[in-house]
Amino acid sequence: MRHRDGSAIQYLCTDYRGAMNQTEESLVIRVEGRLGRIMLNRPRQINALTLPMIDGIRAALAGWADDPAVDVVLIDGAGERGLCAGADIRALRQSILDGSDEAMTFLADEYVMNKALADYPKPIVADQRGITFGGGLGVSAHCSVRIVAEDSQLAMPETLIGLWPDVGILHLLGRSPGQLGVHAALIGARLDAGDAIRAGLADHFVPADARPALLDALRAGVVPEFAGPPPAGALQQASWIDECYAFATAEEILSALLAHPDPAAQAAGQALAGMAPLSVKVTLRAVRAAASMTLAQVLAQDLRFAAHFMARPDLPEGIPAQVVDKDRNPRWQPARLADVSDADVDAFFTG
């Protein structure tokens, strides 16, 4: 198997020091034969990312970039639930409430890592099994070889908590066929293996029973050829996606979804109605613009967006309402799509 830019494959290191001393419990980095393996190791939290984990990944990649002993890098997650549920958003919320700059430091370091994964001189295999949400896509979707399985669920659910799909993912979703990327970005739709491949977030379907053989090949320094077509995605025949998300404004999209005869479209409309209105409008403009932007440009924009969103009340409101207390009744500011002005959205793109 080749890297997407045509180059061949490489690895990771076992005895890495420095940042790894902080992450020995949450991040396992070791060499297995010719394979350099980075395992996210917080299975009880579905391997949610922390700042030491981000810095540990960056340090390991830097150490292996010129190491001739390594041929392949693998990023996977401990436990049975998935690769990664995203960032530790409870910690991010606490940072905001405390007036700390830790949240911005985390995001800045994370975006540097996202770019490093995309630019890595040696192919990196990302195992996107199970739940791969938010920052989990950031640590996998920019890699050279992205594999999904029967249980894969890929999503960017940030508008649910008052953010936007970050980690450079709009660079990919902006290039998804039709309106699939807009659908995924606005409501955090969970994509199965087939839809993830179609959206450009994954490359190959590798069933669970083929994983041991794949791991053996990687340890030998070889990424095997992947045979067979991906499974059909649940959204593959959902014509309502292209119909409803083609409208110019978020209000028109919402109306089209709710009025559509397909129950799935109506469910998407109900989901969209519950998202943070400002997040929805910023995301809609951003995902459409991202089709003509480089990854570096999208990540730079993500950092600007982060500063804006961190200064607003929606995130501290959205995390407890949707994730912690789960009363599902966040008090968004502004409260309705109609209350979000063009000037509100413009501020994210001009400052």
Short mmCIF file of C-alpha atoms in Angstrom, two decimals:
data_model
loop_
_atom_site.label_atom_id
_atom_site.label_comp_id
_atom_site.label_asym_id
_atom_site.label_seq_id
_atom_site.Cartn_x
_atom_site.Cartn_y
_atom_site.Cartn_z
CA MET A 1 0.00 0.00 0.00
CA ARG A 2 1.22 3.53 -0.78
CA HIS A 3 0.92 6.86 0.99
CA ARG A 4 -1.71 9.04 -0.69
CA ASP A 5 1.07 11.22 -2.13
CA GLY A 6 2.70 8.12 -3.67
CA SER A 7 5.52 7.59 -1.18
CA ALA A 8 6.13 4.37 0.73
CA ILE A 9 5.88 3.55 4.49
CA GLN A 10 7.62 4.05 7.92
CA TYR A 11 7.48 3.80 11.88
CA LEU A 12 7.56 4.85 15.64
CA CYS A 13 9.90 4.51 18.69
CA THR A 14 9.79 2.61 22.03
CA ASP A 15 12.12 4.36 24.41
CA TYR A 16 11.01 7.91 23.80
CA ARG A 17 11.69 10.27 26.71
CA GLY A 18 10.61 13.83 27.49
CA ALA A 19 6.90 14.29 26.94
CA MET A 20 6.31 10.58 27.16
CA ASN A 21 7.18 10.61 30.85
CA GLN A 22 3.96 12.56 31.39
CA THR A 23 1.81 10.27 29.29
CA GLU A 24 2.84 6.75 30.23
CA GLU A 25 -0.67 5.93 31.46
CA SER A 26 -2.68 7.68 28.75
CA LEU A 27 -0.43 7.01 25.78
CA VAL A 28 1.52 3.86 24.91
CA ILE A 29 4.33 4.32 22.40
CA ARG A 30 6.45 1.37 21.40
CA VAL A 31 8.16 -0.33 18.50
CA GLU A 32 6.92 -3.76 17.39
CA GLY A 33 9.27 -5.09 14.74
CA ARG A 34 9.32 -2.47 11.99
CA LEU A 35 6.12 -0.90 13.31
CA GLY A 36 6.02 2.21 15.44
CA ARG A 37 2.79 2.09 17.40
CA ILE A 38 0.98 4.93 19.16
CA MET A 39 -1.90 3.63 21.25
CA LEU A 40 -4.27 6.06 22.93
CA ASN A 41 -4.76 4.51 26.35
CA ARG A 42 -7.73 5.97 28.23
CA PRO A 43 -10.30 3.27 27.42
CA ARG A 44 -12.75 4.29 30.16
CA GLN A 45 -12.99 7.72 28.50
CA ILE A 46 -12.92 6.23 24.99
CA ASN A 47 -9.36 7.53 24.79
CA ALA A 48 -10.33 11.21 25.07
CA LEU A 49 -7.36 13.44 24.26
CA THR A 50 -5.47 15.53 26.80
CA LEU A 51 -2.67 18.04 26.28
CA PRO A 52 0.08 15.63 27.44
CA MET A 53 -1.23 13.05 24.94
CA ILE A 54 -1.12 15.60 22.11
CA ASP A 55 2.42 16.61 23.03
CA GLY A 56 3.46 12.98 23.40
CA ILE A 57 2.20 12.13 19.91
CA ARG A 58 4.03 15.12 18.44
CA ALA A 59 7.25 14.16 20.21
CA ALA A 60 7.07 10.56 19.06
CA LEU A 61 6.42 11.52 15.44
CA ALA A 62 9.35 13.93 15.50
CA GLY A 63 11.61 11.24 16.90
CA TRP A 64 10.64 8.71 14.23
CA ALA A 65 10.66 10.94 11.17
CA ASP A 66 14.31 10.21 10.35
CA ASP A 67 14.65 6.87 12.14
CA PRO A 68 15.68 4.22 9.59
CA ALA A 69 14.52 1.41 11.89
CA VAL A 70 10.86 2.22 11.44
CA ASP A 71 8.81 1.57 8.30
CA VAL A 72 5.18 2.06 9.41
CA VAL A 73 3.33 4.09 12.04
CA LEU A 74 0.05 2.86 13.51
CA ILE A 75 -2.32 5.00 15.57
CA ASP A 76 -4.98 3.01 17.40
CA GLY A 77 -6.96 3.06 20.63
CA ALA A 78 -7.10 0.83 23.69
CA GLY A 79 -10.32 -0.91 24.65
CA GLU A 80 -13.28 -2.06 22.63
CA ARG A 81 -15.30 1.14 22.28
CA GLY A 82 -13.33 3.03 19.69
CA LEU A 83 -10.28 4.99 18.65
CA CYS A 84 -11.09 8.26 20.39
CA ALA A 85 -14.17 10.18 21.54
CA GLY A 86 -12.43 13.53 20.98
CA ALA A 87 -10.94 16.05 23.37
CA ASP A 88 -11.53 15.93 27.10
CA ILE A 89 -14.22 18.61 26.85
CA ARG A 90 -14.95 18.70 30.57
CA ALA A 91 -11.36 19.79 31.14
CA LEU A 92 -11.64 22.38 28.37
CA ARG A 93 -14.80 23.81 29.93
CA GLN A 94 -13.15 24.03 33.33
CA SER A 95 -10.22 25.86 31.77
CA ILE A 96 -12.60 28.46 30.32
CA LEU A 97 -14.46 28.89 33.61
CA ASP A 98 -11.14 29.28 35.46
CA GLY A 99 -9.95 31.93 33.03
CA SER A 100 -6.98 29.74 32.15
CA ASP A 101 -5.31 29.70 28.74
CA GLU A 102 -5.01 25.90 28.85
CA ALA A 103 -7.91 25.37 26.43
CA MET A 104 -6.30 27.57 23.78
CA THR A 105 -2.92 25.93 24.39
CA PHE A 106 -4.50 22.51 23.91
CA LEU A 107 -6.18 23.52 20.65
CA ALA A 108 -3.09 25.26 19.27
CA ASP A 109 -0.95 22.19 19.97
CA GLU A 110 -3.65 19.90 18.59
CA TYR A 111 -3.79 21.79 15.30
CA VAL A 112 0.00 21.63 14.96
CA MET A 113 -0.28 17.87 15.47
CA ASN A 114 -3.03 17.63 12.82
CA LYS A 115 -0.75 19.29 10.26
CA ALA A 116 2.20 17.12 11.30
CA LEU A 117 0.14 13.99 10.69
CA ALA A 118 -0.83 15.20 7.21
CA ASP A 119 2.75 16.13 6.29
CA TYR A 120 4.52 13.16 7.85
CA PRO A 121 7.25 11.79 5.58
CA LYS A 122 6.34 8.20 6.39
CA PRO A 123 2.90 6.68 5.96
CA ILE A 124 0.72 6.47 9.06
CA VAL A 125 -2.08 3.93 9.40
CA ALA A 126 -5.01 5.15 11.50
CA ASP A 127 -7.38 2.54 12.91
CA GLN A 128 -10.78 4.27 13.01
CA ARG A 129 -12.72 1.44 14.56
CA GLY A 130 -15.65 2.13 16.84
CA ILE A 131 -16.26 5.68 18.03
CA THR A 132 -14.02 8.20 16.28
CA PHE A 133 -15.38 11.64 17.11
CA GLY A 134 -14.04 15.19 17.08
CA GLY A 135 -10.37 15.18 18.02
CA GLY A 136 -10.37 11.46 17.25
CA LEU A 137 -10.88 12.41 13.61
CA GLY A 138 -8.15 15.01 13.99
CA VAL A 139 -5.71 12.31 15.04
CA SER A 140 -6.76 9.96 12.23
CA ALA A 141 -8.44 11.58 9.22
CA HIS A 142 -5.28 13.40 8.08
CA CYS A 143 -3.20 10.22 8.14
CA SER A 144 -1.93 8.39 5.07
CA VAL A 145 -3.98 5.22 5.37
CA ARG A 146 -7.29 5.35 7.25
CA ILE A 147 -9.09 2.08 7.93
CA VAL A 148 -12.63 1.52 9.16
CA ALA A 149 -14.52 -1.57 10.31
CA GLU A 150 -18.03 -2.89 10.88
CA ASP A 151 -18.47 -0.87 14.08
CA SER A 152 -16.94 2.41 12.91
CA GLN A 153 -18.84 5.60 13.75
CA LEU A 154 -17.18 8.81 12.59
CA ALA A 155 -18.60 12.19 13.58
CA MET A 156 -17.86 15.84 14.34
CA PRO A 157 -20.58 16.71 16.90
CA GLU A 158 -19.21 20.12 17.88
CA THR A 159 -22.24 22.24 16.97
CA LEU A 160 -24.11 20.28 19.66
CA ILE A 161 -21.97 21.90 22.38
CA GLY A 162 -21.52 25.38 20.95
CA LEU A 163 -18.40 24.91 18.84
CA TRP A 164 -17.71 24.11 15.18
CA PRO A 165 -16.03 21.14 13.47
CA ASP A 166 -12.34 21.93 13.97
CA VAL A 167 -9.06 19.95 13.70
CA GLY A 168 -8.92 20.83 10.00
CA ILE A 169 -11.78 18.47 9.23
CA LEU A 170 -13.63 21.02 7.11
CA HIS A 171 -10.77 20.71 4.63
CA LEU A 172 -12.07 17.17 4.03
CA LEU A 173 -15.80 17.69 4.53
CA GLY A 174 -15.74 20.66 2.17
CA ARG A 175 -14.63 18.24 -0.54
CA SER A 176 -17.16 15.50 0.22
CA PRO A 177 -19.52 14.61 -2.66
CA GLY A 178 -22.74 16.57 -2.96
CA GLN A 179 -23.97 17.94 0.35
CA LEU A 180 -22.77 15.03 2.49
CA GLY A 181 -20.05 17.12 4.12
CA VAL A 182 -22.49 19.91 4.96
CA HIS A 183 -24.84 17.38 6.57
CA ALA A 184 -22.01 15.87 8.61
CA ALA A 185 -20.69 19.27 9.67
CA LEU A 186 -23.95 20.92 10.68
CA ILE A 187 -25.51 18.18 12.81
CA GLY A 188 -22.57 15.92 13.63
CA ALA A 189 -24.11 13.03 11.72
CA ARG A 190 -22.55 9.68 12.59
CA LEU A 191 -21.06 8.12 9.47
CA ASP A 192 -20.67 4.37 9.18
CA ALA A 193 -17.76 2.75 7.35
CA GLY A 194 -19.21 3.14 3.87
CA ASP A 195 -20.31 6.73 4.35
CA ALA A 196 -16.99 7.67 5.99
CA ILE A 197 -15.12 6.42 2.93
CA ARG A 198 -17.51 8.24 0.61
CA ALA A 199 -17.11 11.45 2.62
CA GLY A 200 -13.32 11.30 2.32
CA LEU A 201 -12.67 10.66 6.02
CA ALA A 202 -11.47 7.06 5.54
CA ASP A 203 -9.85 4.96 2.83
CA HIS A 204 -10.35 1.24 3.36
CA PHE A 205 -12.74 -1.18 5.02
CA VAL A 206 -10.90 -3.85 7.02
CA PRO A 207 -13.22 -6.27 8.86
CA ALA A 208 -12.44 -7.15 12.44
CA ASP A 209 -11.39 -10.70 11.61
CA ALA A 210 -8.70 -9.35 9.26
CA ARG A 211 -7.08 -7.15 11.90
CA PRO A 212 -4.59 -9.74 13.27
CA ALA A 213 -3.16 -10.33 9.80
CA LEU A 214 -2.99 -6.59 9.19
CA LEU A 215 -1.08 -6.06 12.44
CA ASP A 216 1.37 -8.84 11.55
CA ALA A 217 2.01 -7.21 8.18
CA LEU A 218 2.57 -3.81 9.77
CA ARG A 219 5.05 -5.30 12.23
CA ALA A 220 6.95 -6.60 9.22
CA GLY A 221 7.02 -3.07 7.83
CA VAL A 222 4.45 -3.71 5.13
CA VAL A 223 1.06 -2.11 4.54
CA PRO A 224 -0.79 -4.75 2.52
CA GLU A 225 -3.01 -4.06 -0.43
CA PHE A 226 -6.65 -3.78 0.58
CA ALA A 227 -9.07 -5.77 -1.54
CA GLY A 228 -12.81 -5.60 -1.90
CA PRO A 229 -15.28 -2.75 -2.08
CA PRO A 230 -16.45 -0.89 1.03
CA PRO A 231 -19.93 -1.67 2.34
CA ALA A 232 -22.77 0.55 1.22
CA GLY A 233 -23.26 3.44 3.61
CA ALA A 234 -26.58 4.06 5.33
CA LEU A 235 -26.76 7.50 3.69
CA GLN A 236 -25.74 6.40 0.21
CA GLN A 237 -29.29 6.52 -1.15
CA ALA A 238 -30.42 9.48 0.96
CA SER A 239 -31.30 11.87 -1.85
CA TRP A 240 -32.82 14.27 0.66
CA ILE A 241 -29.33 15.29 1.78
CA ASP A 242 -28.46 16.89 -1.55
CA GLU A 243 -31.96 18.34 -1.87
CA CYS A 244 -32.20 19.96 1.54
CA TYR A 245 -28.65 21.11 2.21
CA ALA A 246 -28.29 22.86 -1.16
CA PHE A 247 -30.18 25.91 0.11
CA ALA A 248 -28.20 29.07 0.75
CA THR A 249 -29.08 29.76 4.38
CA ALA A 250 -29.32 27.73 7.55
CA GLU A 251 -32.94 28.79 7.98
CA GLU A 252 -33.83 27.48 4.51
CA ILE A 253 -32.00 24.22 5.17
CA LEU A 254 -33.87 23.74 8.44
CA SER A 255 -37.23 24.41 6.81
CA ALA A 256 -36.47 22.02 3.94
CA LEU A 257 -35.46 19.22 6.30
CA LEU A 258 -38.52 19.57 8.52
CA ALA A 259 -40.87 19.72 5.51
CA HIS A 260 -39.34 16.76 3.68
CA PRO A 261 -41.46 13.57 3.58
CA ASP A 262 -38.52 11.31 4.47
CA PRO A 263 -38.50 10.65 8.25
CA ALA A 264 -34.69 10.69 8.21
CA ALA A 265 -34.71 14.23 6.83
CA GLN A 266 -37.20 15.31 9.48
CA ALA A 267 -35.00 13.78 12.18
CA ALA A 268 -32.02 15.68 10.79
CA GLY A 269 -34.09 18.86 10.93
CA GLN A 270 -35.02 18.23 14.54
CA ALA A 271 -31.35 17.66 15.34
CA LEU A 272 -30.34 20.85 13.53
CA ALA A 273 -32.94 22.84 15.46
CA GLY A 274 -31.22 21.83 18.71
CA MET A 275 -27.71 22.89 17.71
CA ALA A 276 -26.16 26.19 18.79
CA PRO A 277 -27.45 28.72 16.23
CA LEU A 278 -24.22 30.70 16.00
CA SER A 279 -22.22 27.50 15.59
CA VAL A 280 -24.52 26.36 12.80
CA LYS A 281 -24.19 29.57 10.81
CA VAL A 282 -20.42 29.82 11.23
CA THR A 283 -20.04 26.16 10.29
CA LEU A 284 -22.22 26.46 7.19
CA ARG A 285 -20.16 29.31 5.80
CA ALA A 286 -16.90 27.65 6.79
CA VAL A 287 -17.58 24.22 5.29
CA ARG A 288 -18.58 25.77 1.98
CA ALA A 289 -15.50 28.00 1.88
CA ALA A 290 -13.18 25.14 2.86
CA ALA A 291 -13.57 23.45 -0.53
CA SER A 292 -11.09 25.96 -1.96
CA MET A 293 -8.78 26.18 1.07
CA THR A 294 -5.63 24.26 1.95
CA LEU A 295 -5.38 22.29 5.17
CA ALA A 296 -2.96 24.90 6.54
CA GLN A 297 -5.49 27.65 5.82
CA VAL A 298 -8.31 25.73 7.48
CA LEU A 299 -6.23 25.02 10.58
CA ALA A 300 -5.20 28.68 10.84
CA GLN A 301 -8.87 29.60 10.58
CA ASP A 302 -9.69 27.00 13.25
CA LEU A 303 -7.35 28.75 15.67
CA ARG A 304 -9.02 32.11 15.00
CA PHE A 305 -12.45 30.54 15.44
CA ALA A 306 -11.32 28.99 18.72
CA ALA A 307 -10.48 32.38 20.19
CA HIS A 308 -13.93 33.68 19.22
CA PHE A 309 -15.87 30.68 20.53
CA MET A 310 -13.89 30.51 23.79
CA ALA A 311 -14.93 34.09 24.52
CA ARG A 312 -18.64 33.37 24.05
CA PRO A 313 -21.13 31.78 26.48
CA ASP A 314 -22.33 28.86 24.34
CA LEU A 315 -19.53 26.38 25.09
CA PRO A 316 -19.73 26.58 28.92
CA GLU A 317 -23.51 26.26 28.50
CA GLY A 318 -23.48 23.48 25.92
CA ILE A 319 -21.08 21.03 27.56
CA PRO A 320 -23.06 20.50 30.79
CA ALA A 321 -26.43 20.58 29.02
CA GLN A 322 -25.47 18.07 26.33
CA VAL A 323 -22.69 15.99 27.88
CA VAL A 324 -22.48 16.27 31.68
CA ASP A 325 -25.93 16.92 33.19
CA LYS A 326 -27.63 16.01 29.90
CA ASP A 327 -30.77 18.03 30.49
CA ARG A 328 -30.69 18.71 26.71
CA ASN A 329 -31.90 22.26 27.29
CA PRO A 330 -28.97 24.59 26.60
CA ARG A 331 -29.68 28.32 26.66
CA TRP A 332 -27.92 29.33 23.48
CA GLN A 333 -26.95 32.95 22.88
CA PRO A 334 -28.35 33.90 20.37
CA ALA A 335 -31.24 31.52 20.92
CA ARG A 336 -32.52 31.16 17.33
CA LEU A 337 -31.03 31.01 13.86
CA ALA A 338 -32.99 34.13 12.98
CA ASP A 339 -31.29 35.98 15.83
CA VAL A 340 -27.79 35.37 14.42
CA SER A 341 -26.91 38.31 12.20
CA ASP A 342 -24.55 38.35 9.24
CA ALA A 343 -22.33 40.64 11.31
CA ASP A 344 -22.15 38.00 14.06
CA VAL A 345 -20.86 35.48 11.54
CA ASP A 346 -18.63 37.96 9.71
CA ALA A 347 -16.72 38.61 12.94
CA PHE A 348 -15.37 35.06 12.89
CA PHE A 349 -13.99 35.43 9.38
CA THR A 350 -12.59 38.96 9.56
CA GLY A 351 -11.00 39.12 12.98
#
